[in-house]
Short mmCIF file of C-alpha atoms in Angstrom, two decimals:
data_model
loop_
_atom_site.label_atom_id
_atom_site.label_comp_id
_atom_site.label_asym_id
_atom_site.label_seq_id
_atom_site.Cartn_x
_atom_site.Cartn_y
_atom_site.Cartn_z
CA MET A 1 -24.26 27.31 1.30
CA THR A 2 -20.66 26.29 2.05
CA PRO A 3 -19.30 23.02 0.57
CA ILE A 4 -20.15 19.84 2.49
CA THR A 5 -17.16 17.77 3.62
CA SER A 6 -16.99 14.06 4.46
CA HIS A 7 -16.89 15.06 8.13
CA ASP A 8 -20.07 17.09 7.63
CA ILE A 9 -21.70 14.03 6.04
CA GLU A 10 -20.96 11.94 9.12
CA ILE A 11 -22.43 14.66 11.38
CA LEU A 12 -25.54 14.95 9.22
CA SER A 13 -25.83 11.15 9.19
CA GLU A 14 -25.80 11.15 12.97
CA SER A 15 -28.67 13.61 12.88
CA VAL A 16 -30.68 11.40 10.52
CA THR A 17 -30.08 8.16 12.43
CA GLY A 18 -30.13 9.63 15.92
CA ARG A 19 -26.89 7.78 16.70
CA THR A 20 -23.52 9.25 17.67
CA GLU A 21 -21.81 5.85 17.95
CA SER A 22 -21.78 3.00 15.46
CA VAL A 23 -24.15 0.13 16.17
CA PHE A 24 -21.70 -2.23 14.46
CA ALA A 25 -18.55 -1.22 16.38
CA ALA A 26 -18.86 -4.13 18.81
CA ALA A 27 -19.27 -6.63 15.96
CA GLN A 28 -16.19 -5.23 14.24
CA ALA A 29 -14.21 -5.48 17.48
CA ALA A 30 -15.34 -9.10 17.91
CA THR A 31 -13.98 -10.02 14.47
CA THR A 32 -10.70 -8.06 14.64
CA GLN A 33 -8.45 -11.11 14.92
CA THR A 34 -10.30 -12.99 12.17
CA ALA A 35 -10.09 -9.95 9.91
CA ARG A 36 -6.32 -9.78 10.32
CA GLU A 37 -5.94 -13.50 9.65
CA VAL A 38 -8.04 -13.23 6.48
CA TYR A 39 -6.95 -9.90 4.98
CA THR A 40 -3.35 -9.27 6.05
CA GLY A 41 -1.11 -10.19 3.13
CA ALA A 42 -4.08 -11.30 1.02
CA ARG A 43 -4.89 -10.58 -2.63
CA VAL A 44 -8.27 -8.81 -2.78
CA LEU A 45 -10.58 -7.93 -5.67
CA VAL A 46 -13.18 -5.18 -5.16
CA THR A 47 -15.77 -4.49 -7.86
CA GLY A 48 -17.72 -1.24 -7.76
CA ALA A 49 -14.66 0.16 -5.98
CA ALA A 50 -15.38 3.76 -7.01
CA GLY A 51 -18.80 3.64 -5.36
CA PHE A 52 -19.77 5.00 -1.97
CA ILE A 53 -20.03 1.74 -0.02
CA GLY A 54 -16.95 0.32 -1.71
CA GLY A 55 -14.99 3.38 -0.62
CA GLN A 56 -16.11 3.10 2.99
CA THR A 57 -15.12 -0.58 3.08
CA LEU A 58 -11.77 -0.04 1.35
CA ARG A 59 -10.56 2.22 4.16
CA LEU A 60 -11.02 -0.61 6.64
CA ILE A 61 -9.51 -3.26 4.37
CA LEU A 62 -6.37 -1.21 3.72
CA ASP A 63 -5.85 -0.84 7.47
CA LEU A 64 -5.39 -4.63 7.52
CA GLU A 65 -2.48 -4.40 5.04
CA PRO A 66 -3.40 -6.78 2.22
CA SER A 67 -0.66 -7.39 -0.35
CA LEU A 68 -2.81 -6.46 -3.38
CA VAL A 69 -6.15 -4.73 -3.86
CA VAL A 70 -7.54 -4.58 -7.40
CA LEU A 71 -10.13 -1.82 -7.77
CA ALA A 72 -12.57 -2.54 -10.61
CA ASP A 73 -15.19 -0.08 -11.83
CA THR A 74 -16.67 1.47 -14.98
CA TRP A 75 -16.78 5.00 -13.51
CA GLU A 76 -13.46 6.32 -14.83
CA ASN A 77 -13.41 9.64 -13.00
CA GLY A 78 -14.60 8.08 -9.76
CA LEU A 79 -11.96 5.37 -9.97
CA ALA A 80 -9.20 7.93 -10.56
CA GLU A 81 -10.40 10.02 -7.64
CA ARG A 82 -10.65 6.95 -5.40
CA VAL A 83 -6.98 6.13 -6.04
CA ARG A 84 -5.93 9.77 -5.53
CA HIS A 85 -7.81 9.96 -2.24
CA LEU A 86 -6.46 6.66 -0.90
CA ARG A 87 -2.89 7.66 -1.68
CA SER A 88 -3.11 11.27 -0.50
CA SER A 89 -4.78 10.25 2.77
CA GLY A 90 -2.05 7.75 3.56
CA ALA A 91 -4.43 4.79 3.45
CA VAL A 92 -2.10 2.70 1.27
CA ARG A 93 0.66 1.18 3.39
CA PRO A 94 4.15 0.39 2.00
CA GLY A 95 3.43 -3.35 1.76
CA THR A 96 0.18 -2.93 -0.17
CA ARG A 97 -0.19 -2.52 -3.93
CA ILE A 98 -3.40 -1.09 -5.37
CA GLU A 99 -4.29 -1.59 -9.03
CA PRO A 100 -7.27 0.24 -10.60
CA ARG A 101 -8.95 -1.50 -13.51
CA LEU A 102 -11.51 0.20 -15.76
CA VAL A 103 -13.73 -2.80 -16.45
CA ASP A 104 -17.39 -3.83 -16.53
CA VAL A 105 -18.36 -6.85 -14.41
CA THR A 106 -20.60 -8.07 -17.24
CA SER A 107 -17.73 -8.11 -19.76
CA PRO A 108 -15.27 -10.88 -20.66
CA LEU A 109 -12.61 -8.32 -19.69
CA MET A 110 -13.61 -9.02 -16.09
CA ASP A 111 -12.53 -12.62 -16.59
CA ARG A 112 -9.23 -11.33 -17.96
CA VAL A 113 -8.62 -9.17 -14.89
CA VAL A 114 -9.22 -12.18 -12.62
CA ALA A 115 -6.92 -14.35 -14.74
CA GLU A 116 -4.11 -11.79 -14.89
CA GLU A 117 -4.25 -10.40 -11.34
CA GLY A 118 -5.42 -13.49 -9.45
CA PRO A 119 -5.68 -15.84 -7.80
CA PHE A 120 -7.52 -13.86 -5.17
CA GLU A 121 -8.14 -14.84 -1.55
CA ILE A 122 -11.11 -12.47 -1.19
CA VAL A 123 -13.61 -10.96 -3.61
CA LEU A 124 -16.00 -8.21 -2.58
CA ALA A 125 -18.71 -7.55 -5.19
CA PHE A 126 -20.17 -4.06 -4.82
CA ALA A 127 -20.89 -3.25 -8.48
CA ALA A 128 -24.62 -2.67 -8.91
CA ALA A 129 -27.40 -0.73 -10.57
CA LYS A 130 -29.23 0.40 -7.46
CA HIS A 131 -32.07 2.73 -8.45
CA VAL A 132 -35.71 1.66 -8.38
CA ARG A 133 -36.19 4.14 -11.24
CA SER A 134 -34.14 1.81 -13.52
CA GLU A 135 -37.30 -0.23 -14.12
CA ARG A 136 -38.75 2.57 -16.25
CA ASP A 137 -38.06 0.82 -19.59
CA ALA A 138 -36.95 -2.55 -20.97
CA ALA A 139 -33.38 -1.51 -21.86
CA SER A 140 -32.68 -0.02 -18.42
CA ALA A 141 -34.28 -2.99 -16.67
CA LEU A 142 -32.18 -5.47 -18.64
CA HIS A 143 -29.02 -3.52 -17.88
CA MET A 144 -29.86 -3.63 -14.17
CA LEU A 145 -30.41 -7.40 -14.30
CA SER A 146 -27.21 -7.87 -16.29
CA VAL A 147 -25.12 -5.99 -13.72
CA ASN A 148 -26.81 -7.09 -10.50
CA VAL A 149 -27.32 -10.73 -11.37
CA ASN A 150 -25.11 -11.86 -14.25
CA GLY A 151 -22.23 -9.48 -13.49
CA THR A 152 -22.04 -10.45 -9.82
CA PHE A 153 -22.29 -14.13 -10.73
CA ARG A 154 -19.59 -13.73 -13.39
CA VAL A 155 -16.93 -12.23 -11.13
CA ILE A 156 -17.64 -14.66 -8.31
CA ALA A 157 -17.54 -17.65 -10.67
CA ALA A 158 -14.28 -16.50 -12.24
CA ALA A 159 -12.59 -16.01 -8.87
CA ALA A 160 -13.87 -19.31 -7.48
CA LYS A 161 -12.72 -21.19 -10.56
CA GLN A 162 -9.19 -19.87 -10.14
CA ASN A 163 -9.16 -20.37 -6.37
CA PRO A 164 -11.89 -22.64 -4.95
CA ALA A 165 -10.98 -21.48 -1.43
CA CYS A 166 -11.57 -17.81 -2.28
CA ARG A 167 -13.82 -15.93 0.14
CA LEU A 168 -16.81 -14.60 -1.81
CA PHE A 169 -18.84 -11.62 -0.63
CA MET A 170 -21.62 -9.67 -2.38
CA VAL A 171 -23.78 -6.75 -1.32
CA SER A 172 -27.54 -7.14 -1.35
CA THR A 173 -30.30 -4.83 -0.08
CA ASP A 174 -33.26 -4.73 2.26
CA LYS A 175 -35.33 -4.31 -0.90
CA ALA A 176 -34.54 -7.98 -1.69
CA ALA A 177 -36.74 -9.08 1.20
CA ASP A 178 -40.28 -9.50 -0.14
CA PRO A 179 -39.38 -7.24 -3.10
CA SER A 180 -41.83 -4.75 -4.55
CA SER A 181 -39.46 -3.33 -7.18
CA LEU A 182 -37.50 -4.90 -10.00
CA MET A 183 -34.31 -3.62 -8.38
CA GLY A 184 -35.11 -5.48 -5.17
CA ALA A 185 -36.10 -8.59 -7.12
CA SER A 186 -32.83 -8.43 -9.08
CA LYS A 187 -30.90 -8.56 -5.83
CA ARG A 188 -32.98 -11.48 -4.55
CA LEU A 189 -32.33 -13.24 -7.84
CA MET A 190 -28.61 -12.48 -7.40
CA GLU A 191 -28.66 -14.10 -3.96
CA ARG A 192 -30.44 -17.12 -5.37
CA ALA A 193 -28.09 -17.49 -8.35
CA VAL A 194 -24.88 -17.21 -6.36
CA TYR A 195 -25.88 -19.36 -3.39
CA SER A 196 -27.23 -22.12 -5.63
CA ARG A 197 -23.74 -22.55 -7.15
CA PHE A 198 -21.44 -21.13 -4.47
CA PRO A 199 -22.93 -22.03 -1.08
CA THR A 200 -19.85 -20.75 0.81
CA ALA A 201 -20.47 -17.13 -0.24
CA THR A 202 -21.62 -14.47 2.21
CA SER A 203 -23.71 -11.34 1.78
CA THR A 204 -25.41 -8.55 3.66
CA ARG A 205 -28.73 -6.86 3.04
CA PHE A 206 -28.11 -3.17 3.23
CA ALA A 207 -30.19 -0.36 4.58
CA ASN A 208 -30.05 3.03 2.90
CA VAL A 209 -26.62 4.58 3.46
CA ALA A 210 -27.24 8.19 4.46
CA PHE A 211 -25.98 10.64 1.83
CA SER A 212 -24.51 7.94 -0.43
CA ASN A 213 -24.03 8.70 -4.13
CA GLY A 214 -27.35 9.05 -5.93
CA SER A 215 -29.44 8.86 -2.75
CA LEU A 216 -32.40 11.07 -1.95
CA LEU A 217 -30.49 12.53 1.00
CA GLU A 218 -27.51 13.44 -1.19
CA SER A 219 -29.93 15.07 -3.65
CA TRP A 220 -31.18 17.32 -0.86
CA LEU A 221 -27.68 18.69 -0.31
CA ILE A 222 -27.17 19.20 -4.06
CA ARG A 223 -30.53 20.98 -4.38
CA LEU A 224 -29.76 23.15 -1.36
CA ALA A 225 -26.48 24.20 -2.94
CA ASN A 226 -28.38 25.08 -6.14
CA GLY A 227 -31.19 26.93 -4.37
CA GLN A 228 -33.83 24.45 -5.48
CA VAL A 229 -36.99 22.95 -4.01
CA LEU A 230 -36.52 19.84 -1.84
CA PRO A 231 -38.95 16.95 -2.54
CA VAL A 232 -39.85 14.36 0.08
CA PRO A 233 -42.30 11.43 -0.21
CA THR A 234 -44.95 11.33 2.51
CA GLN A 235 -45.84 8.27 4.62
CA THR A 236 -42.62 6.55 3.59
CA SER A 237 -40.01 5.19 5.99
CA ARG A 238 -36.59 3.68 5.37
CA PHE A 239 -33.75 2.13 7.36
CA PHE A 240 -30.62 4.31 7.44
CA VAL A 241 -27.03 3.55 8.37
CA GLN A 242 -24.16 6.00 8.57
CA PRO A 243 -21.34 5.88 5.98
CA SER A 244 -18.82 4.52 8.50
CA GLU A 245 -21.33 1.87 9.61
CA ALA A 246 -21.68 0.75 5.98
CA GLY A 247 -17.97 -0.10 5.80
CA GLN A 248 -18.07 -1.92 9.11
CA LEU A 249 -21.09 -3.96 8.07
CA CYS A 250 -19.42 -5.08 4.83
CA LEU A 251 -16.10 -5.97 6.44
CA VAL A 252 -17.75 -8.00 9.20
CA SER A 253 -20.16 -9.69 6.76
CA SER A 254 -17.26 -10.82 4.56
CA LEU A 255 -16.10 -12.83 7.60
CA ALA A 256 -19.50 -14.35 8.38
CA PRO A 257 -20.21 -18.09 8.51
CA GLN A 258 -20.36 -19.65 5.05
CA GLY A 259 -23.71 -19.35 3.32
CA SER A 260 -24.89 -16.46 5.49
CA ILE A 261 -26.80 -13.33 4.65
CA VAL A 262 -26.01 -10.83 7.42
CA VAL A 263 -28.68 -8.34 8.52
CA PRO A 264 -28.97 -5.84 11.37
CA ALA A 265 -30.71 -7.44 14.34
CA ALA A 266 -34.34 -6.51 14.90
CA GLY A 267 -34.65 -3.06 16.44
CA VAL A 268 -30.99 -2.12 16.00
CA VAL A 269 -31.58 0.10 12.97
CA GLU A 270 -34.92 1.83 13.31
CA ASP A 271 -36.91 2.89 10.29
CA THR A 272 -37.20 6.63 9.82
CA LEU A 273 -39.89 8.61 8.06
CA LEU A 274 -38.31 10.48 5.16
CA GLU A 275 -40.13 13.63 6.25
CA ASP A 276 -38.47 13.32 9.67
CA ALA A 277 -35.07 12.69 8.07
CA LEU A 278 -35.36 15.90 6.05
CA GLU A 279 -36.49 17.89 9.08
CA ARG A 280 -33.43 16.70 11.03
CA VAL A 281 -31.10 17.66 8.19
CA LEU A 282 -32.60 21.14 7.95
CA GLN A 283 -32.40 21.62 11.71
CA ARG A 284 -28.71 20.66 11.71
CA LEU A 285 -28.11 23.20 8.92
CA ALA A 286 -30.11 25.86 10.79
CA LEU A 287 -32.74 26.03 8.05
CA ARG A 288 -36.54 26.12 8.25
CA ALA A 289 -38.97 24.32 5.92
CA GLU A 290 -41.89 25.91 4.13
CA HIS A 291 -44.12 23.04 2.98
CA VAL A 292 -46.17 22.82 -0.20
CA ASP A 293 -48.15 19.87 -1.58
CA ASP A 294 -48.70 21.02 -5.16
CA GLU A 295 -45.72 20.73 -7.52
CA SER A 296 -47.12 23.47 -9.77
CA LYS A 297 -46.85 25.89 -6.83
CA ALA A 298 -43.42 24.75 -5.67
CA SER A 299 -40.85 27.46 -6.22
CA PRO A 300 -37.58 28.18 -4.37
CA SER A 301 -37.99 30.33 -1.29
CA VAL A 302 -36.58 33.86 -1.44
CA VAL A 303 -36.56 34.19 2.36
CA PRO A 304 -33.10 33.74 3.93
CA GLY A 305 -32.89 30.57 6.01
CA VAL A 306 -36.13 29.16 4.59
CA VAL A 307 -36.32 26.23 2.16
CA THR A 308 -39.32 25.15 0.09
CA VAL A 309 -40.16 21.48 0.71
CA LEU A 310 -42.48 19.71 -1.72
CA ARG A 311 -44.37 16.84 -0.09
CA THR A 312 -45.19 14.19 -2.69
CA PRO A 313 -47.48 11.15 -2.39
CA ARG A 314 -45.94 7.69 -2.37
CA ASP A 315 -47.57 6.61 -5.63
CA THR A 316 -44.69 5.77 -7.97
CA ALA A 317 -43.79 2.32 -9.31
CA GLY A 318 -41.79 -0.06 -7.15
CA GLU A 319 -42.02 1.93 -3.91
CA LYS A 320 -43.56 0.53 -0.74
CA ALA A 321 -44.26 2.21 2.61
CA ALA A 322 -41.48 0.46 4.54
CA GLU A 323 -38.74 -2.09 3.99
CA VAL A 324 -37.79 -5.20 5.97
CA PHE A 325 -34.51 -7.10 6.26
CA VAL A 326 -36.03 -10.57 6.62
CA SER A 327 -38.68 -12.03 4.30
CA ALA A 328 -41.85 -13.55 5.69
CA ASN A 329 -40.57 -17.07 4.89
CA GLU A 330 -37.07 -16.57 6.36
CA GLN A 331 -35.69 -17.11 9.86
CA ALA A 332 -32.96 -14.92 11.34
CA THR A 333 -30.47 -16.20 13.96
CA ARG A 334 -28.41 -14.01 16.31
CA TRP A 335 -24.71 -13.99 15.38
CA LEU A 336 -22.74 -11.04 16.75
CA PRO A 337 -23.77 -7.94 18.72
CA ALA A 338 -26.39 -6.08 16.66
CA LEU A 339 -26.23 -8.61 13.82
CA GLU A 340 -28.21 -11.66 12.73
CA THR A 341 -27.78 -14.13 9.90
CA ILE A 342 -30.18 -15.73 7.45
CA SER A 343 -29.33 -18.92 5.59
CA GLY A 344 -28.59 -17.95 2.01
CA THR A 345 -28.55 -21.56 0.84
CA ALA A 346 -32.07 -22.53 1.91
CA GLU A 347 -34.48 -23.33 -0.93
CA ASN A 348 -32.42 -21.93 -3.78
CA PRO A 349 -33.51 -23.56 -7.04
CA ASP A 350 -31.16 -23.43 -9.99
CA VAL A 351 -31.85 -20.20 -11.86
CA GLY A 352 -29.21 -20.74 -14.53
CA ASP A 353 -31.85 -20.64 -17.25
CA THR A 354 -32.90 -17.16 -16.10
CA LEU A 355 -29.31 -15.93 -16.27
CA ALA A 356 -29.04 -17.32 -19.81
CA TRP A 357 -32.31 -15.59 -20.69
CA ILE A 358 -30.92 -12.27 -19.40
CA THR A 359 -27.78 -12.73 -21.51
CA ASP A 360 -29.82 -13.48 -24.65
CA ALA A 361 -31.99 -10.40 -24.09
CA CYS A 362 -29.02 -8.10 -23.44
CA GLU A 363 -27.20 -9.35 -26.52
CA GLY A 364 -30.22 -8.84 -28.75
CA ARG A 365 -31.16 -12.46 -29.41
CA SER A 366 -34.57 -11.65 -27.93
CA ALA A 367 -36.43 -8.42 -27.26
CA PRO A 368 -38.69 -8.84 -24.22
CA THR A 369 -41.01 -6.04 -23.22
CA LEU A 370 -40.85 -4.56 -19.72
CA HIS A 371 -43.94 -6.58 -18.80
CA GLU A 372 -42.28 -9.79 -20.02
CA ILE A 373 -39.13 -8.97 -18.05
CA MET A 374 -41.19 -8.50 -14.88
CA ALA A 375 -42.98 -11.80 -15.47
CA ARG A 376 -39.75 -13.72 -16.07
CA VAL A 377 -38.17 -12.38 -12.87
CA ALA A 378 -41.35 -13.11 -10.89
CA ASN A 379 -41.16 -16.70 -12.11
CA ALA A 380 -37.65 -17.00 -10.65
CA VAL A 381 -38.50 -14.96 -7.53
CA PRO A 382 -42.08 -15.94 -6.58
CA GLU A 383 -42.13 -13.55 -3.60
CA PHE A 384 -41.72 -10.60 -5.99
CA HIS A 385 -44.96 -8.59 -5.95
CA HIS A 386 -44.43 -5.47 -7.99
CA VAL A 387 -45.98 -2.19 -6.86
CA ASP A 388 -47.24 -0.98 -10.22
CA SER A 389 -48.07 2.56 -11.20
CA ILE A 390 -48.11 4.70 -14.31
CA LYS A 391 -46.26 7.34 -12.28
CA ARG A 392 -42.45 7.30 -12.25
CA LEU A 393 -39.85 9.03 -10.08
CA ASP A 394 -38.31 10.55 -13.21
CA ASP A 395 -41.52 12.47 -13.84
CA ARG A 396 -41.14 14.37 -10.56
CA ILE A 397 -38.93 17.18 -9.30
#
C-alpha cells in the first residue's frame, strides 16, 4: 500500500461523510470580517497545537495574519514537525511570529508561558486526553481529568487574569452530551467549570474528525499498511466531520456569541454506522472485505485486494450506540448556516471543589479508586450515566 498523503485523507474523508463540499463553508464566509477584526495583528495562544484539530485550525488562523501565535504542547516531536510544516508550506506570513513551547497545561510552567508571552487577545484550548479507553484504571482516569478539566481551566484562568478582555475558546465533544464515558463526562465537567467562572468563553462540541490522530479510522490505514486485520464495532454509529471542516468549526466557534457552545445544526452532520464507514474506505481504496466474527479466527488475508474485517460487538465500557450534540435538558438555537448554539452558562453550579479534589488525587494527597473517581464525577455531572462493562477496548485487536 502506497503512503497516504493529507490530500488522500481529505478524499477518504469525503467518502466517509458523503460530502464533497464543507457544510461549514457558509458559516465561515459569514464570519470573515469578524475573523479579520479579531485575529489580524492579535496575540494568540494555542494549546494542544501539535494535535490534529489544532493543526487544521492553525492554517486558518495564520491566513488572518496574527502578530504572534504561541504553540503549546507536550508532544515534542509533533510540535517540531508542526513548526517545520507551517514554515515549509508558507503558512507563516512575514508579519507573524510563531513560538513553540514544550509545556503541559496542568503545570505551573503554563502560567509562566502566559506571563512571559502574554497578554493574549485569544486563547484556543485544544489540549486534551480524548480516548474513552483512558478510563481503564485510576491513574489514567485522573490524568484525563487533570488535563481535560484542570488543565483547560488553568490556561483560561491565567489568560483571563492577565487580560480580562481575552477571547476564550475550548474544544468539547459530542460525548459530553448525556455522557456515557468518563471521557465525555470530563468534557462536560470542563464546560461546567469554565462557564461557571468565565461566562464569556465559547466552545464547540465536536464530532469525530475522520482520520484524526489516534482515531479508529486512522488505525484502519495503519493496519492496512501493516497487512493486519481491520476491526469494526457492529451496531455503532458516529458523527463524522472532515479535517478541513474541523478547522472551520473551531475558527467560527471562537467568534460565537459569549457563553455559547456551538454545535452542528440538526441533520447537517448525519451519523454513520462504523461498518458503513469502513466499507466506503475500502471501496475508495479498491479493496474488498472478508468478514469474520470470531477474533480467534481472524487472520490477515493472503488474497490480493482482499482485507480481513473483524466485526466486534459493542460491549466495551463507556461506549454507546450513538452520540448526540444536545443533551435532553438543553435547548439549541439557530445561529449561522448549519450551526446552532447552546447556552453554556445555564445551570452551572460551582464545581471548584471537584477541581481541588482532582488536584489532591493527582498530587498523591488522596488515592481514590476508579469506582470512587466515577462517583465523584457523577456527583458533579448528574447526567453522567456510565456504560459499564468488564470488557475494555485495550483487550481487543
